Short mmCIF file of C-alpha atoms in Angstrom, two decimals:
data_model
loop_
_atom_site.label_atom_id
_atom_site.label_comp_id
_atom_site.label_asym_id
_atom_site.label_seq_id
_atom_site.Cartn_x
_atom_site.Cartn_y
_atom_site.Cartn_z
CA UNK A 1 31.60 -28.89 2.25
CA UNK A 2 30.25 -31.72 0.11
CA UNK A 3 27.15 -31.33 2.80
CA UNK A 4 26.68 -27.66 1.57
CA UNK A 5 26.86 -28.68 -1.91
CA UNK A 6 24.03 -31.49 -1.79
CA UNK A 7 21.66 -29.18 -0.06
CA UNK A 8 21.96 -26.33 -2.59
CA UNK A 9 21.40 -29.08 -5.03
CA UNK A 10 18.43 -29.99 -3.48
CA UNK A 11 17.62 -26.10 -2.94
CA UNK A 12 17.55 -26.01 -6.92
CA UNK A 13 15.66 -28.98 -7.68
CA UNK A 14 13.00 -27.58 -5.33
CA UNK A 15 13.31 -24.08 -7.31
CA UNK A 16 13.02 -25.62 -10.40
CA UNK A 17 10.10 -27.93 -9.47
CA UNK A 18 8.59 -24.89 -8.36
CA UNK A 19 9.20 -23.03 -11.61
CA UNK A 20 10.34 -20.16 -9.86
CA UNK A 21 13.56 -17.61 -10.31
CA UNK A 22 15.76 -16.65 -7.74
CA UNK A 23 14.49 -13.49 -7.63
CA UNK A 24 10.95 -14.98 -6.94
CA UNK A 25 12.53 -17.01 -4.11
CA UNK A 26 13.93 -14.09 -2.46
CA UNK A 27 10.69 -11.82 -2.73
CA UNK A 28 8.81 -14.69 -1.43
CA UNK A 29 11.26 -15.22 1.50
CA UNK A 30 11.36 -11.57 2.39
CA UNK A 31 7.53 -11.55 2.30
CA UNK A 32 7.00 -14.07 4.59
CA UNK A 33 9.11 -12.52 7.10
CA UNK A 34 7.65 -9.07 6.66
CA UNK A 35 6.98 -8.84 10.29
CA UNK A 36 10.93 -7.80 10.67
CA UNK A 37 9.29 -4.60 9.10
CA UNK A 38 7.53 -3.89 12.51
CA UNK A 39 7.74 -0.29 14.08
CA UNK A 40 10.55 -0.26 16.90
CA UNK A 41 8.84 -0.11 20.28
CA UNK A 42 9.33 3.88 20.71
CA UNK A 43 7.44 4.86 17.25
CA UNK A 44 4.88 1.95 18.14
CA UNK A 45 3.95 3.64 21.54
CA UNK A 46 3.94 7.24 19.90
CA UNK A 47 1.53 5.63 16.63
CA UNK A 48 -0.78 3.98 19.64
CA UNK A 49 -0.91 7.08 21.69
CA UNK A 50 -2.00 9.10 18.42
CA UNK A 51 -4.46 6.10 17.76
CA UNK A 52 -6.15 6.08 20.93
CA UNK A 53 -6.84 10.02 20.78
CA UNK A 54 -8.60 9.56 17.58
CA UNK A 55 -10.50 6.45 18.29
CA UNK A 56 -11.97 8.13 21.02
CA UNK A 57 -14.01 10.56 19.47
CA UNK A 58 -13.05 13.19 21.77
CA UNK A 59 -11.12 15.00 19.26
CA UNK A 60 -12.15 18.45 17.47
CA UNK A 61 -12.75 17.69 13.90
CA UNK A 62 -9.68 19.92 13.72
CA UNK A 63 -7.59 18.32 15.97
CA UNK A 64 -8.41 14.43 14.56
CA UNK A 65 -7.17 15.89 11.03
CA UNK A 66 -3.93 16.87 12.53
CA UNK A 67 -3.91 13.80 14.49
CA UNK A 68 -4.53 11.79 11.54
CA UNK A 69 -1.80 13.61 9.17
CA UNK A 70 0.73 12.94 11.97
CA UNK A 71 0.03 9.51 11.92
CA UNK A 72 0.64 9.19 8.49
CA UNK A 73 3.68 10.86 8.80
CA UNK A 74 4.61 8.24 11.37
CA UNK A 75 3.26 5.56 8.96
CA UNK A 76 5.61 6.43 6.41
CA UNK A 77 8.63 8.20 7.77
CA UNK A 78 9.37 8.05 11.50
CA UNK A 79 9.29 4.35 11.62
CA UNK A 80 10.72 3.87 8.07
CA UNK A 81 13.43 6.81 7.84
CA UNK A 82 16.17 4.15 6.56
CA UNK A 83 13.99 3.08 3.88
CA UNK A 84 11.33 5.97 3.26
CA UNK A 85 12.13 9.47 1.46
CA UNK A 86 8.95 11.37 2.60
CA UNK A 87 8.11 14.99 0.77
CA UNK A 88 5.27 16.52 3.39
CA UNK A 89 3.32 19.12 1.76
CA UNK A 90 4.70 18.50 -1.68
CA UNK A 91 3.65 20.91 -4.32
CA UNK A 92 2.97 20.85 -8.18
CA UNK A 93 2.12 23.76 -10.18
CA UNK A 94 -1.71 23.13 -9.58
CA UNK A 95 -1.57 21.19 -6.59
CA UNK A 96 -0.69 20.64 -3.30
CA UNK A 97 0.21 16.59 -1.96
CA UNK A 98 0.16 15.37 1.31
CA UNK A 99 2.56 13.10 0.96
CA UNK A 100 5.22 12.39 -1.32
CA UNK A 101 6.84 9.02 -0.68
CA UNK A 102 9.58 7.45 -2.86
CA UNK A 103 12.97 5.08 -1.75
CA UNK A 104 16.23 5.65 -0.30
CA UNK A 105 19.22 4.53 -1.48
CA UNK A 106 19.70 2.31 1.16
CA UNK A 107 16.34 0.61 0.30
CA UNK A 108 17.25 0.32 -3.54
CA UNK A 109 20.28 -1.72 -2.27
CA UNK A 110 18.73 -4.27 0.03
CA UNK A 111 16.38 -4.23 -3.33
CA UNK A 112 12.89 -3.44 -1.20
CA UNK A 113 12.18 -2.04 -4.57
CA UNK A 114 11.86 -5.61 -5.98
CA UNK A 115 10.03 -7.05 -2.96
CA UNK A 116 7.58 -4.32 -2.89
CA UNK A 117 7.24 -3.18 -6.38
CA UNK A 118 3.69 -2.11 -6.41
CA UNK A 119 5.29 0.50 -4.85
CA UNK A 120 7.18 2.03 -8.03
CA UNK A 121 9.77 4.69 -7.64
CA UNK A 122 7.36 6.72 -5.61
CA UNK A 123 3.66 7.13 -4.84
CA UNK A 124 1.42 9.73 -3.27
CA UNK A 125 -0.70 9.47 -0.26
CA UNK A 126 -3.52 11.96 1.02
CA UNK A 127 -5.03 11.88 4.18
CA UNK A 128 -9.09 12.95 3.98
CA UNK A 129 -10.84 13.68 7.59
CA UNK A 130 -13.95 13.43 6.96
CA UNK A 131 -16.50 12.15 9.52
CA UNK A 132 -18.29 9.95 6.78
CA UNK A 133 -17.10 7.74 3.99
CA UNK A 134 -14.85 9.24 1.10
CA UNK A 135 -17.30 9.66 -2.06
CA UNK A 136 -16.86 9.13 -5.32
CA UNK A 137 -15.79 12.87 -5.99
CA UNK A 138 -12.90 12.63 -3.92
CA UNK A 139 -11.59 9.32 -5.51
CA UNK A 140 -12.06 11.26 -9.16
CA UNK A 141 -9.97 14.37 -8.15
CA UNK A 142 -7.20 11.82 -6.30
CA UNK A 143 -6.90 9.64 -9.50
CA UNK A 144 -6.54 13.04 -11.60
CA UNK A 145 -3.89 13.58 -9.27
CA UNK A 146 -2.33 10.78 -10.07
CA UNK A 147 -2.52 11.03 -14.18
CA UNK A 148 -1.27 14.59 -13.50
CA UNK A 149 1.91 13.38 -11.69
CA UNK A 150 2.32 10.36 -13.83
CA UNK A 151 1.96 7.90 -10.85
CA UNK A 152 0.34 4.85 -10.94
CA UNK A 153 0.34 4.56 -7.15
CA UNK A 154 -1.75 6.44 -4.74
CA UNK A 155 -2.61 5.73 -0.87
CA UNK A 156 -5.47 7.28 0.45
CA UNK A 157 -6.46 6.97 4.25
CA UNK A 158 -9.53 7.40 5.29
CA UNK A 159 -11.05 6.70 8.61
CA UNK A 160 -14.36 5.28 7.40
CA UNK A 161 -13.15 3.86 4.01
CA UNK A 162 -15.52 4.91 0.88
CA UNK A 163 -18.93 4.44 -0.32
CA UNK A 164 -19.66 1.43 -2.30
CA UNK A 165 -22.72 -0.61 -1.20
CA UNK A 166 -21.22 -3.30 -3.77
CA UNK A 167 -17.23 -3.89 -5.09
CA UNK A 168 -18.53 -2.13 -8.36
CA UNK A 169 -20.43 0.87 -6.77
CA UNK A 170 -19.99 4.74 -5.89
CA UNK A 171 -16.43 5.35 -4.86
CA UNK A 172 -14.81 1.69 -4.98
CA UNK A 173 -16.99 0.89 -7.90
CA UNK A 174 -14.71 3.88 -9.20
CA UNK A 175 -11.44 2.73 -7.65
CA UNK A 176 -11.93 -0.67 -9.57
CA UNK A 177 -12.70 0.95 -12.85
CA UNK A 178 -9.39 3.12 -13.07
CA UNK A 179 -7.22 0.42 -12.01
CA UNK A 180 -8.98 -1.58 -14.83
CA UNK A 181 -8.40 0.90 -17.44
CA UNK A 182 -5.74 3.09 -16.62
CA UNK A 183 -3.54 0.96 -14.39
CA UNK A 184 -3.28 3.54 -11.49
CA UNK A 185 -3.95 1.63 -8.02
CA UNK A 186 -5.68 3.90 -4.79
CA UNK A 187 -5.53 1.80 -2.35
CA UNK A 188 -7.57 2.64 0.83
CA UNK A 189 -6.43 2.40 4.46
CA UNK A 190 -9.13 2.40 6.75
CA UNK A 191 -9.74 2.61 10.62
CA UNK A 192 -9.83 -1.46 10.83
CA UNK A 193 -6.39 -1.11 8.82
CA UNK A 194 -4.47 1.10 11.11
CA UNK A 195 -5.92 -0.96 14.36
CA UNK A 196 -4.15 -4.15 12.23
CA UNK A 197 -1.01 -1.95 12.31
CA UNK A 198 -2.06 -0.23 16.18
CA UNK A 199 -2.14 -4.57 17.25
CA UNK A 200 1.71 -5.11 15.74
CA UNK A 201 -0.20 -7.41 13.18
CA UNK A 202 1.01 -5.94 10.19
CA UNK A 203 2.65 -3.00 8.51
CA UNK A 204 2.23 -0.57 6.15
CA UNK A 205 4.47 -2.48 3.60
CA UNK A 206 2.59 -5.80 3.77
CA UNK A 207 -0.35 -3.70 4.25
CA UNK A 208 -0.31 -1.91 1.05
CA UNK A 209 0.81 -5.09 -0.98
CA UNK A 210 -2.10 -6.89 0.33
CA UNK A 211 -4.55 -4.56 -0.93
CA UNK A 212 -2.93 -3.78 -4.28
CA UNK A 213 -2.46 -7.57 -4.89
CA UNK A 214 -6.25 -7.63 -3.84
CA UNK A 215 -7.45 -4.88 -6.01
CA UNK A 216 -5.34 -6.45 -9.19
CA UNK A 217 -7.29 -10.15 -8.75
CA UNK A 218 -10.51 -8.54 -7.94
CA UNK A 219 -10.59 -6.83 -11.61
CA UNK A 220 -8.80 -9.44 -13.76
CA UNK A 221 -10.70 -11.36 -16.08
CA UNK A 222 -8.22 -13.51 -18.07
CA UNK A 223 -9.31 -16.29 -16.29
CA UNK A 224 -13.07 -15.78 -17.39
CA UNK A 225 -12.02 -15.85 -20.77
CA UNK A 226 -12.35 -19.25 -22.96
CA UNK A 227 -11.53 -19.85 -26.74
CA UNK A 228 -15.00 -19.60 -28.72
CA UNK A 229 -16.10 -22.49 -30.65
CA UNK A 230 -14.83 -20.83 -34.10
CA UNK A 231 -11.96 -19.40 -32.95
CA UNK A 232 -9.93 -22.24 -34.48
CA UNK A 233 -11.51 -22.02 -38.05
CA UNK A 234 -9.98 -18.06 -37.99
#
C-alpha cells in the first residue's frame, strides 16, 4: 500500500512540475493512445473495398459520389456507432446537410467530449465529388452553412483538397480567414487523408484534431506580437 502511495506522490510532483491538471493528463493520455480508436477489422475491409473502387478511376462520376458518401457514412457511423449520432440527409428550412454528426451518451460519459473538443456538441460534414479541387465558392456557401446552423465545426471531404497555390490563397486562403475572424473551423479531408485512415495509420478522431489544432497555430499571431517601445509610458 505504502508502495501505491509513493508513486502517486511522485505521479503529482511530475503533474505539478508539468503545470498540468488532471484533466490535461487524461486528454493527453487518451490522445496518445488514439490508435484504440481504430476501425474493427470488418468495417476496415468494407472502408478499403470502397477505397479501392474509387482510387481506381474506374468509377462513373455518379457512382464515385455514392461511393464517396458511403464512405463517409462509414467514417463516421458504422465504425463509430457507440460513440457517433449520425443525421444523413439532415435538413434545415433552406438547406439540405450531408451529414449531421453530434455524441452519444455513451461518449459524453467516457468524456470523448473533453478529449476531442474541437468537436463541440455536433458538427456538419459535406461530401463534394468533384473531379478537381473544391474552389473558393464552395468553401463560402459551406461556412454560410455553418453561421446559419450556429456551428463552429464543419468537415468537408474532398478528393483533391482545394485551391490555394499558397496557405493564404483561393479556397484555403478563405478557410484561414473565417477561422481567423469568425472562429468556425472547415477542416478538409483529402484523398492522402483517407489512404492515412485506408493504411490503419490514423482515424478520423485524431485525424480531425490534427488538422483543427493545425489550422488554429497556422493563424495565431499572439506570438508575433511584442510590447512597443511606449507602451509603458501609456
Amino acid at each position: 500500500m505504502s508502495g501505491d502511495v509513493e508513486k502517486l506522490e511522485r505521479i503529482n510532483m511530475a503533474i505539478a512540475k508539468e503545470g498540468l491538471t488532471l484533466s490535461e493528463v487524461l486528454t493527453l493520455s487518451a490522445k496518445k493512445y488514439t490508435k484504440l480508436l481504430n476501425f474493427s477489422t470488418d468495417v476496415q475491409d468494407k472502408y478499403k473495398c470502397m477505397f479501392e473502387k474509387i482510387d481506381s478511376g474506374k468509377c462513373s462520376q455518379k457512382d464515385k459520389g455514392i461511393l464517396l458518401e458511403e464512405l463517409m457514412y462509414t467514417l463516421f457511423h458504422r465504425g463509430y456507432s457507440s460513440l457517433l449520432v449520425c443525421g444523413k440527409n439532415y435538413r434545415t428550412s433552406t438547406n439540405e446537410i450531408d451529414l449531421r454528426i453530434s455524441w452519444t451518451e455513451e461518449a459524453k460519459y467516457q468524456r470523448f467530449t473533453e478529449i476531442y473538443n474541437c468537436f463541440g456538441s455536433s458538427f456538419l460534414c459535406e461530401c463534394k465529388n468533384y473531379d478537381k479541387k473544391v474552389d473558393v465558392t464552395y468553401v463560402g456557401k459551406f461556412y454560410s452553412l455553418l453561421a446559419t446552423t450556429d456551428t463552429n465545426l464543419g468537415i468537408m471531404i474532398s478528393w483533391n483538397g482545394v485551391t490555394g497555390r499558397s496557405p493564404w490563397s483561393d479556397a484555403s486562403g478563405l478557410i484561414k480567414k473565417i477561422a481567423l475572424r469568425e472562429n468556425r473551423y472547415i477542416v478538409v479531408i483529402n484523398r492522402n487523408d483517407l489512404y492515412q485512415i485506408y493504411l490503419g495509420k490514423t482515424n478520423i478522431f485524431a485525424l480531425i484534431d490534427e488538422k483543427y489544432n493545425s489550422l488554429k497555430e497556422d493563424i495565431s499571431y499572439e506570438q508575433l506580437v511584442t510590447a512597443h517601445e511606449a507602451q509603458g509610458n501609456i
